[in-house]
PDB file of C-alpha atoms in Angstrom:
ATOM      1  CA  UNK Y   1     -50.520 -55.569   4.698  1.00  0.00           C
ATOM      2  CA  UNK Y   2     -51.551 -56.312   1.078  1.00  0.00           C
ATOM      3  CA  UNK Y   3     -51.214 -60.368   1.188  1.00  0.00           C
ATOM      4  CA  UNK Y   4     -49.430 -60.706  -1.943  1.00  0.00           C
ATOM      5  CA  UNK Y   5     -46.599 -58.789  -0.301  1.00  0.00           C
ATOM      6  CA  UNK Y   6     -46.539 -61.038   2.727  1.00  0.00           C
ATOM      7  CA  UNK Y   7     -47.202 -64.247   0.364  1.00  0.00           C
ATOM      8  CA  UNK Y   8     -44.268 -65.641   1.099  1.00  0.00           C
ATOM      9  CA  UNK Y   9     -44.366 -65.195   5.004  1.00  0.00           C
ATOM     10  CA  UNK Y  10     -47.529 -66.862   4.705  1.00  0.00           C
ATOM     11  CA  UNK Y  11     -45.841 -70.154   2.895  1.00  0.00           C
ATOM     12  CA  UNK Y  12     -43.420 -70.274   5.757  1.00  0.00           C
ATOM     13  CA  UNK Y  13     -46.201 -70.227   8.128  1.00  0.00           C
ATOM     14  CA  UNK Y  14     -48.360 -72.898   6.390  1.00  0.00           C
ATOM     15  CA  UNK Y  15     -45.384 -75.476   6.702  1.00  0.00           C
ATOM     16  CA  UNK Y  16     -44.605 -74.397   9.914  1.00  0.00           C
ATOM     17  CA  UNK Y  17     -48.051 -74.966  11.187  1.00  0.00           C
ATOM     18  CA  UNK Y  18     -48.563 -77.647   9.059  1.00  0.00           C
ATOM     19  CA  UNK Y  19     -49.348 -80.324  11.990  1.00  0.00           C
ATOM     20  CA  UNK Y  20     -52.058 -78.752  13.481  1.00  0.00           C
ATOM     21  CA  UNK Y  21     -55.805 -79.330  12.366  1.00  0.00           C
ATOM     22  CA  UNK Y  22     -56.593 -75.836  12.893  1.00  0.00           C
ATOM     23  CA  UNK Y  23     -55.805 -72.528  14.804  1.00  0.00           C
ATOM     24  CA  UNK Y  24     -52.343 -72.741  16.488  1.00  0.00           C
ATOM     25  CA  UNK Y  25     -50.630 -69.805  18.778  1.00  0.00           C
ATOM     26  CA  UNK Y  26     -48.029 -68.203  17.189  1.00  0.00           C
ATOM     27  CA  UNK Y  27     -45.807 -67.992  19.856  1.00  0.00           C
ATOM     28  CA  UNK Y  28     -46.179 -71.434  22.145  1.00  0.00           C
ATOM     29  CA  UNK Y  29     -47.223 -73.769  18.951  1.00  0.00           C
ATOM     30  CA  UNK Y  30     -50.049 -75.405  20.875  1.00  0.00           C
ATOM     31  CA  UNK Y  31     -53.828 -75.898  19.372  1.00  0.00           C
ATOM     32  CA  UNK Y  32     -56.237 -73.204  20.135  1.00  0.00           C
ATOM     33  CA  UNK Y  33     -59.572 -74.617  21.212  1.00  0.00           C
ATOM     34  CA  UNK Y  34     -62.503 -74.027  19.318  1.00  0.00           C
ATOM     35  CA  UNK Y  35     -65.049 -72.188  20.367  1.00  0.00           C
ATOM     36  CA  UNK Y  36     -68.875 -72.700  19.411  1.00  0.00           C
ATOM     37  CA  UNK Y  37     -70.923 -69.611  19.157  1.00  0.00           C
ATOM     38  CA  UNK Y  38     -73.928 -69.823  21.116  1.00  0.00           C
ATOM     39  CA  UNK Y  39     -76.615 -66.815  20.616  1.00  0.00           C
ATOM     40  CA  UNK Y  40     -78.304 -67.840  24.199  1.00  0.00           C
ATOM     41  CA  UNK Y  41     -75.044 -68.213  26.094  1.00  0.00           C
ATOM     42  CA  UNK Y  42     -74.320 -64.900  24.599  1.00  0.00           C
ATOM     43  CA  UNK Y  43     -77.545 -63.653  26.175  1.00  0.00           C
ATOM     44  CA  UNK Y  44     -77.371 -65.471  29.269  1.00  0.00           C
ATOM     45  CA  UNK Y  45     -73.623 -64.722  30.198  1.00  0.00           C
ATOM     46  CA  UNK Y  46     -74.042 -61.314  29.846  1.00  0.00           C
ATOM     47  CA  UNK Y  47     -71.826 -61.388  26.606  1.00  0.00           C
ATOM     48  CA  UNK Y  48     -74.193 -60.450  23.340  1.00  0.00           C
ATOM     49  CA  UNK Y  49     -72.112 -58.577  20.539  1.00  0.00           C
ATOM     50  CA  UNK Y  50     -74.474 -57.787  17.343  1.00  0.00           C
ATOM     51  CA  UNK Y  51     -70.701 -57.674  15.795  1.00  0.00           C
ATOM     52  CA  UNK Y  52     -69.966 -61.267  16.890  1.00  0.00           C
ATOM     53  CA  UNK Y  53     -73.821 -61.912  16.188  1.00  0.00           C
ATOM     54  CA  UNK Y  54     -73.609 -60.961  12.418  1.00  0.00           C
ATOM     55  CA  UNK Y  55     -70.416 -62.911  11.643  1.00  0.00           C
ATOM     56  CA  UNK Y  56     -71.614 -66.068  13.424  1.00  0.00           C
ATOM     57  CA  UNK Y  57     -75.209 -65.522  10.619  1.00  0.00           C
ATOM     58  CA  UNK Y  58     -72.744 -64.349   7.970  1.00  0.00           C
ATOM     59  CA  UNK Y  59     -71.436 -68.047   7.935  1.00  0.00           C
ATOM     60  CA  UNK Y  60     -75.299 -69.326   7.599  1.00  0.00           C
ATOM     61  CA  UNK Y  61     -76.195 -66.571   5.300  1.00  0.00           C
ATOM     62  CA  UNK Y  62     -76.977 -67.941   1.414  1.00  0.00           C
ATOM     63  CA  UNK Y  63     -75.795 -66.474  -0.404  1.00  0.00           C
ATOM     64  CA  UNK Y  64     -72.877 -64.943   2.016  1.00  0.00           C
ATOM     65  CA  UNK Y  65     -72.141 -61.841  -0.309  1.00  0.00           C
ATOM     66  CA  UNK Y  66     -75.366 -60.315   0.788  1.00  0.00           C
ATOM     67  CA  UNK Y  67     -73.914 -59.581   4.497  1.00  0.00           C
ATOM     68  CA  UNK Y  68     -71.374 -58.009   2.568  1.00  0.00           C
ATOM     69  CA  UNK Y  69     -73.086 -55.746   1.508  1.00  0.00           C
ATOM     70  CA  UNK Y  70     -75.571 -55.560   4.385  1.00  0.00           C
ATOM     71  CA  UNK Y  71     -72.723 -54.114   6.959  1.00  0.00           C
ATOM     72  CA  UNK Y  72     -71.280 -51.662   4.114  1.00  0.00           C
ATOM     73  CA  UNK Y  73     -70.749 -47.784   4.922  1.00  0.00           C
ATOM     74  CA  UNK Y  74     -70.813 -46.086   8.561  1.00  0.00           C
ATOM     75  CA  UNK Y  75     -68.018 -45.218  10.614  1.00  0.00           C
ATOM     76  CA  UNK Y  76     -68.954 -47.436  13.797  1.00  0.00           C
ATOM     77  CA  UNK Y  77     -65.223 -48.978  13.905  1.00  0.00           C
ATOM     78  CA  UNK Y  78     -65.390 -52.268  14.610  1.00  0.00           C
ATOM     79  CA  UNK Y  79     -68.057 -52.799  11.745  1.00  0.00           C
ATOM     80  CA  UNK Y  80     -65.857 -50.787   9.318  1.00  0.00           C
ATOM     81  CA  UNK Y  81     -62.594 -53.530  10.425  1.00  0.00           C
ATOM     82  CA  UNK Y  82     -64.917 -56.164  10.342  1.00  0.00           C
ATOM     83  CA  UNK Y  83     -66.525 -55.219   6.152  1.00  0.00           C
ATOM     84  CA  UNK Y  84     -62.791 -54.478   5.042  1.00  0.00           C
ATOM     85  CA  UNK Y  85     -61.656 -57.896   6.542  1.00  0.00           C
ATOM     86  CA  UNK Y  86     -64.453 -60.171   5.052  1.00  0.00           C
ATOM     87  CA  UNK Y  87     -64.060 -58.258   1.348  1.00  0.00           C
ATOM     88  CA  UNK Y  88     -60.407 -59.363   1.298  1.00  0.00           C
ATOM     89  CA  UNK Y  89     -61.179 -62.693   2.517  1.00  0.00           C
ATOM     90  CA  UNK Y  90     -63.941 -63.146  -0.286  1.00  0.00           C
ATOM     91  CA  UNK Y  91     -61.653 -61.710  -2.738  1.00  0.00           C
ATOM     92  CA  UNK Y  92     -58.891 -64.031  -1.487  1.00  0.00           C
ATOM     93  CA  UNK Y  93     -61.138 -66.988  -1.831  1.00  0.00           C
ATOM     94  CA  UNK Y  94     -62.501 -65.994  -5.285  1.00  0.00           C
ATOM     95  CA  UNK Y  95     -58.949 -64.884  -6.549  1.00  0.00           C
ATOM     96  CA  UNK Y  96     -60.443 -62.827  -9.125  1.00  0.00           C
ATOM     97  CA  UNK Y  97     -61.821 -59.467  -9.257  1.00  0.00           C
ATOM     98  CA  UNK Y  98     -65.207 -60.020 -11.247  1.00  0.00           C
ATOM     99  CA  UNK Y  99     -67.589 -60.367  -8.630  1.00  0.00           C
ATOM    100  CA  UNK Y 100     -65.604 -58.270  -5.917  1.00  0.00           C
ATOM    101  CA  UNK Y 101     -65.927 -54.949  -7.912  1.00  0.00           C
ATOM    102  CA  UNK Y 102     -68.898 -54.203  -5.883  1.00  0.00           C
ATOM    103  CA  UNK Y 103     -67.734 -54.757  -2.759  1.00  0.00           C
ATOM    104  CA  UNK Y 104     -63.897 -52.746  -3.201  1.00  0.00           C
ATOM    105  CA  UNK Y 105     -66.362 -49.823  -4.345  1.00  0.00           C
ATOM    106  CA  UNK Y 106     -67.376 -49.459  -1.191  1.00  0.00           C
ATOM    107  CA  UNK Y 107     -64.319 -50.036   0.542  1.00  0.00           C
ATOM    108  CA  UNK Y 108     -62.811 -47.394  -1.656  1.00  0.00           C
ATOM    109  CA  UNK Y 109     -65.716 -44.897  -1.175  1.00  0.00           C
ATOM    110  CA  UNK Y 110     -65.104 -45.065   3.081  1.00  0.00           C
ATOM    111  CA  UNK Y 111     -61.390 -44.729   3.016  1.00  0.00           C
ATOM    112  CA  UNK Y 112     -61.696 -40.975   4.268  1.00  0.00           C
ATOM    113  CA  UNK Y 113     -64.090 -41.790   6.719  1.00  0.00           C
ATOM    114  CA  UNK Y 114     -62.929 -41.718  10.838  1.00  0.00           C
ATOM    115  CA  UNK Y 115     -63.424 -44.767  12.162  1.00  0.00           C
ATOM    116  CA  UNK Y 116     -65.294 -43.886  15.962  1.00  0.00           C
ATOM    117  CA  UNK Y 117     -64.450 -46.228  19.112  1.00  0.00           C
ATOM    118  CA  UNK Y 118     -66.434 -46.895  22.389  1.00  0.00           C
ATOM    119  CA  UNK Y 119     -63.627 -47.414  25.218  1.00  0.00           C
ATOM    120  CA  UNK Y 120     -65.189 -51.151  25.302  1.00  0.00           C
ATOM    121  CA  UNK Y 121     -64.196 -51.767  21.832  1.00  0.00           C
ATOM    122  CA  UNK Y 122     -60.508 -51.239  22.669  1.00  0.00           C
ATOM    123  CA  UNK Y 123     -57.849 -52.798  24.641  1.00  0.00           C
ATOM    124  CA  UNK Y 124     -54.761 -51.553  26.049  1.00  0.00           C
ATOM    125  CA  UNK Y 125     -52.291 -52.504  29.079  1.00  0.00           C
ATOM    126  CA  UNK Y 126     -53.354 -50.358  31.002  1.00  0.00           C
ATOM    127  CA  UNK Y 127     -56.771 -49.468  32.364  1.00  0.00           C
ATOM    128  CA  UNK Y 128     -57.247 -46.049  30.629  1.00  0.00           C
ATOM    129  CA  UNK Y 129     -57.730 -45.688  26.653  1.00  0.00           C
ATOM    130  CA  UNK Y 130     -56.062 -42.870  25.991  1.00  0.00           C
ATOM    131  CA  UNK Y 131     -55.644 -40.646  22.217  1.00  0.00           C
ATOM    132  CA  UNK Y 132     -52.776 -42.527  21.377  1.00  0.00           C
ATOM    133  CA  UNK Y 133     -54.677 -46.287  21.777  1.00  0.00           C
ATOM    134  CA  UNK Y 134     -57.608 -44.637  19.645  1.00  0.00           C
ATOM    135  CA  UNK Y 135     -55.537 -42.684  16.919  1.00  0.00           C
ATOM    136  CA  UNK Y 136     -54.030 -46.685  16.597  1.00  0.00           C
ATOM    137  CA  UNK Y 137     -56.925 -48.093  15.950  1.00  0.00           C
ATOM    138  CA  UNK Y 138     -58.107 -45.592  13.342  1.00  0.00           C
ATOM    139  CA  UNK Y 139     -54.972 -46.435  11.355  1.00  0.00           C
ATOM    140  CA  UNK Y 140     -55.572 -50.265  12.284  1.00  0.00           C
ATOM    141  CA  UNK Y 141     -59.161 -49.854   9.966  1.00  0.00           C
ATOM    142  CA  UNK Y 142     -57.254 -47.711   7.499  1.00  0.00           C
ATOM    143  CA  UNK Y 143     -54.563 -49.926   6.210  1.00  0.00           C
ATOM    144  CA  UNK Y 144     -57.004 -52.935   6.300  1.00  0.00           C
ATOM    145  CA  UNK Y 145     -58.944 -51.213   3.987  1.00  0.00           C
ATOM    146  CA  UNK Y 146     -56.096 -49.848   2.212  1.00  0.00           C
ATOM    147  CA  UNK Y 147     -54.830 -53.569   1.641  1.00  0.00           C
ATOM    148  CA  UNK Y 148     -58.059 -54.660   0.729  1.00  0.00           C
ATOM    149  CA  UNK Y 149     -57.707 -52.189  -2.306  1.00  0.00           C
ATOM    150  CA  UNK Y 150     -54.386 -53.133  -3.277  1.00  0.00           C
ATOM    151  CA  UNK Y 151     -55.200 -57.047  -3.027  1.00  0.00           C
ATOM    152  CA  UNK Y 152     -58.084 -55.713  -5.765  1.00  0.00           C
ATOM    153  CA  UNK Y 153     -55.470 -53.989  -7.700  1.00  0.00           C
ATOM    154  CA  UNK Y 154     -53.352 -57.073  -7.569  1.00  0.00           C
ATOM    155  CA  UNK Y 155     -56.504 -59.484  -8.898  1.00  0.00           C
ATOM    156  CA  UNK Y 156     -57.271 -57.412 -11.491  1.00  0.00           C
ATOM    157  CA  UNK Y 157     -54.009 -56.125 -12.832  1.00  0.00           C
ATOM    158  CA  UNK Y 158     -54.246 -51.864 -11.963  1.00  0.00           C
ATOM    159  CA  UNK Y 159     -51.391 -51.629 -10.620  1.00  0.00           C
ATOM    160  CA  UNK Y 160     -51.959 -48.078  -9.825  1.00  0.00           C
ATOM    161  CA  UNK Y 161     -54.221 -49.602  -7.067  1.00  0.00           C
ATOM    162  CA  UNK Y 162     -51.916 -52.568  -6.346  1.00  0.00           C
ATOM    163  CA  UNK Y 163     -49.348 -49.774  -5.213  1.00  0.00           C
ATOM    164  CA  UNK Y 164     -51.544 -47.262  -3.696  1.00  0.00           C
ATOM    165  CA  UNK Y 165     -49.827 -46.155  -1.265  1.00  0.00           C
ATOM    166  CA  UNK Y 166     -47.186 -44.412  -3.078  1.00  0.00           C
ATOM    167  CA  UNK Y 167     -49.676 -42.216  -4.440  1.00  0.00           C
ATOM    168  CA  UNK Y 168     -50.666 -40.875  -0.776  1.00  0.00           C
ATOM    169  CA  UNK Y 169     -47.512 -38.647  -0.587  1.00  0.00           C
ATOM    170  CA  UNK Y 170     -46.060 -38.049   2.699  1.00  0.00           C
ATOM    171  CA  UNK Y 171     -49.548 -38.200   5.022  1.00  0.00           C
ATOM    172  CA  UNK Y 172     -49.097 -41.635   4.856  1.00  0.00           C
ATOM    173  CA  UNK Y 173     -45.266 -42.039   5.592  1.00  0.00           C
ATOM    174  CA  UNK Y 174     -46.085 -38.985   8.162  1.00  0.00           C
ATOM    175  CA  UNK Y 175     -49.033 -40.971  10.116  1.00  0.00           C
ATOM    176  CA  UNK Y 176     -50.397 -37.934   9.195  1.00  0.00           C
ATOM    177  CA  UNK Y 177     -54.371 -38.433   9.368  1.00  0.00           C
ATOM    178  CA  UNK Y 178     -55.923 -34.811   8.934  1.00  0.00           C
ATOM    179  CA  UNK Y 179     -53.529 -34.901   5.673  1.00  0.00           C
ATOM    180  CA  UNK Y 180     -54.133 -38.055   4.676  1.00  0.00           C
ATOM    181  CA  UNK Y 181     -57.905 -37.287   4.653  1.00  0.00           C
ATOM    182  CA  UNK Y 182     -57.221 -34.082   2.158  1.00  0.00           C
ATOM    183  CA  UNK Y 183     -55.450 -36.231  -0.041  1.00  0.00           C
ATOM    184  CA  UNK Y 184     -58.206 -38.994  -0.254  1.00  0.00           C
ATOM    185  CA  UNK Y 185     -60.694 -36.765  -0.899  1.00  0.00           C
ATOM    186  CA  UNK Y 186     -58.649 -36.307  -4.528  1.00  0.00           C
ATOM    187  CA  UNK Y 187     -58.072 -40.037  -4.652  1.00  0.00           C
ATOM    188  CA  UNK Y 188     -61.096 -41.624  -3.785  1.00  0.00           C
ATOM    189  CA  UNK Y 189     -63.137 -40.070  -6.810  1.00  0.00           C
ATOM    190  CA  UNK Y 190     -60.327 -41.228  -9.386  1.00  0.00           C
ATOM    191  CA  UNK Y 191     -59.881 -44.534  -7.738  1.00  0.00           C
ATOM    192  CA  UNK Y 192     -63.673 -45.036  -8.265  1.00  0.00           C
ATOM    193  CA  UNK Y 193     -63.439 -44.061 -11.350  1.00  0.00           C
ATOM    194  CA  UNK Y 194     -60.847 -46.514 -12.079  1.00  0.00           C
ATOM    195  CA  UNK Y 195     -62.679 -49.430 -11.034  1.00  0.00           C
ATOM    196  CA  UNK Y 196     -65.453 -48.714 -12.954  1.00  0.00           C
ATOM    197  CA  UNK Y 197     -64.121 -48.096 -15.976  1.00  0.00           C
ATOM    198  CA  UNK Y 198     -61.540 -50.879 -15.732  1.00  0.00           C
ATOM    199  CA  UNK Y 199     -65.196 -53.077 -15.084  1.00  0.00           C
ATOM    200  CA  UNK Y 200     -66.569 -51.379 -18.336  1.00  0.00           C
ATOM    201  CA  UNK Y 201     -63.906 -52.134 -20.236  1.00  0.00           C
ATOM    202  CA  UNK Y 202     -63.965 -55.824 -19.303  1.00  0.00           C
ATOM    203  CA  UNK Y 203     -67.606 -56.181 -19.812  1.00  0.00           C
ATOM    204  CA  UNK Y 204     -68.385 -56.812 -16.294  1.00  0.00           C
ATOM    205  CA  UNK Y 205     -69.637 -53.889 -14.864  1.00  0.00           C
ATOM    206  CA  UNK Y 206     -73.003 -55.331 -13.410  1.00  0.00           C
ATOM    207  CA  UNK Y 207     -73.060 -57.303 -16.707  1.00  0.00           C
ATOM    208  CA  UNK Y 208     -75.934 -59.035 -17.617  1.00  0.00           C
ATOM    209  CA  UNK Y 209     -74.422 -62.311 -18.167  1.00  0.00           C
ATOM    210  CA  UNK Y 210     -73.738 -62.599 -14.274  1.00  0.00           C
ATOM    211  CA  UNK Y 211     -77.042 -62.517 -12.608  1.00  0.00           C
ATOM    212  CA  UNK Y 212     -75.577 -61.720  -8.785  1.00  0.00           C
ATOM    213  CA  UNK Y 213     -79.284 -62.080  -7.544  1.00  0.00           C
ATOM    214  CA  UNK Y 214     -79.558 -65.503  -8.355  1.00  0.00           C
ATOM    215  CA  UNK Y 215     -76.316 -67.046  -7.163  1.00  0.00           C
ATOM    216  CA  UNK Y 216     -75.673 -69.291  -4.852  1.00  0.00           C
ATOM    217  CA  UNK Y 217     -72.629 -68.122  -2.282  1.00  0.00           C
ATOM    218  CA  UNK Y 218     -70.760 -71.347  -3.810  1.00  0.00           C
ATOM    219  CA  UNK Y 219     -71.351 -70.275  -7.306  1.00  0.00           C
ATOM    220  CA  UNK Y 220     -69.738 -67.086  -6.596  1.00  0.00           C
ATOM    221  CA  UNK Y 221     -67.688 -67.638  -3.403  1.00  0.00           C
TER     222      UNK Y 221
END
């Protein structure tokens, strides 16, 4: 979900789990170890994930936004979850709009797109990964990248992207993904269009007075 509609959830939770230095379980309230990626104990235990791989560079990458853009596009679905997550969490750290046009676009652009999934990528109780535990986790990408463009709608005031899902009809209410896909093939062209001109209009769109090539991740991060 979009986070400025769980905002408030999330304030419950921060005082909640104020105590604790870092990651807590939900459920028991007890630390969660951290874990240090290692690239050769990856190798050596038999447990290398070029997924895993890129996010543990992404954190060493300068400046970050350049992975961002790096892992863009394709339908492999646990890169597609993994590109809509880190846009929202740059555009959550930035809490503007201006240098996360770029990123949304292409967000926006893949919404239509199936996400495909090895059996490996997915879990389920039991052993065998049947339709329904795939059809899941195509809506699982969806509404991440949904949320993502809301949360962009929310920074930079189009509301008709902040509530984008009313403008999906029933498909959406309906779970209804061969529908859903005829509808975003109208939406995705005028959401693009929104963006950009919205950008234009602002004076941003790739504007000259923001060199992006040049900045440091912490200049724009």
């Amino acid at each position: 979900m979009p986070r400025f509609v769980v905002d408030e959830g999330l304030r419950e939770h921060a005082g909640e789990f104020a105590g604790f230095s870092g990651m807590a379980d939900l459920v028991e309230h007890k630390p969660v170890d951290k874990l240090q990626y290692s690239e050769k104990f990856a190798w050596t235990n038999n447990q290398y994930d070029p997924i895993n791989q890129g996010l543990a560079q992404y954190h060493k990458a300068k400046p970050a936004w350049i992975f961002l853009q790096a892992i863009s596009g394709g339908i492999d679905g646990r890169r597609s979850l993994t590109h809509a997550s880190l846009v929202r969490r740059y555009m959550d750290n930035c809490g503007s709009w201006k240098s996360s046009y770029r990123f949304i676009l292409a967000v926006v652009k893949d919404l239509g797109n199936t996400p495909f999934f090895q059996n490996t990528d997915l879990y389920a109780d039991e052993q065998y990964i049947d339709d329904e535990v795939r059809e899941d986790a195509v809506w699982d990408v969806f509404f991440t990248k949904l949320s993502g463009v809301q949360e962009y709608g929310f920074h930079s005031g189009i509301e008709k992207l902040m509530w984008s899902t009313d403008e999906l009809n029933g498909s959406l209410a309906s779970l209804d993904w061969t529908g859903l896909r005829r509808e975003l093939e109208i939406k995705v062209p005028e959401w693009i269009e929104l963006i950009i001109k919205s950008a234009i209009d602002e004076g941003e769109f790739f504007s000259q007075n923001l060199d992006y090539e040049s900045l440091s991740s912490s200049e724009i991060y």
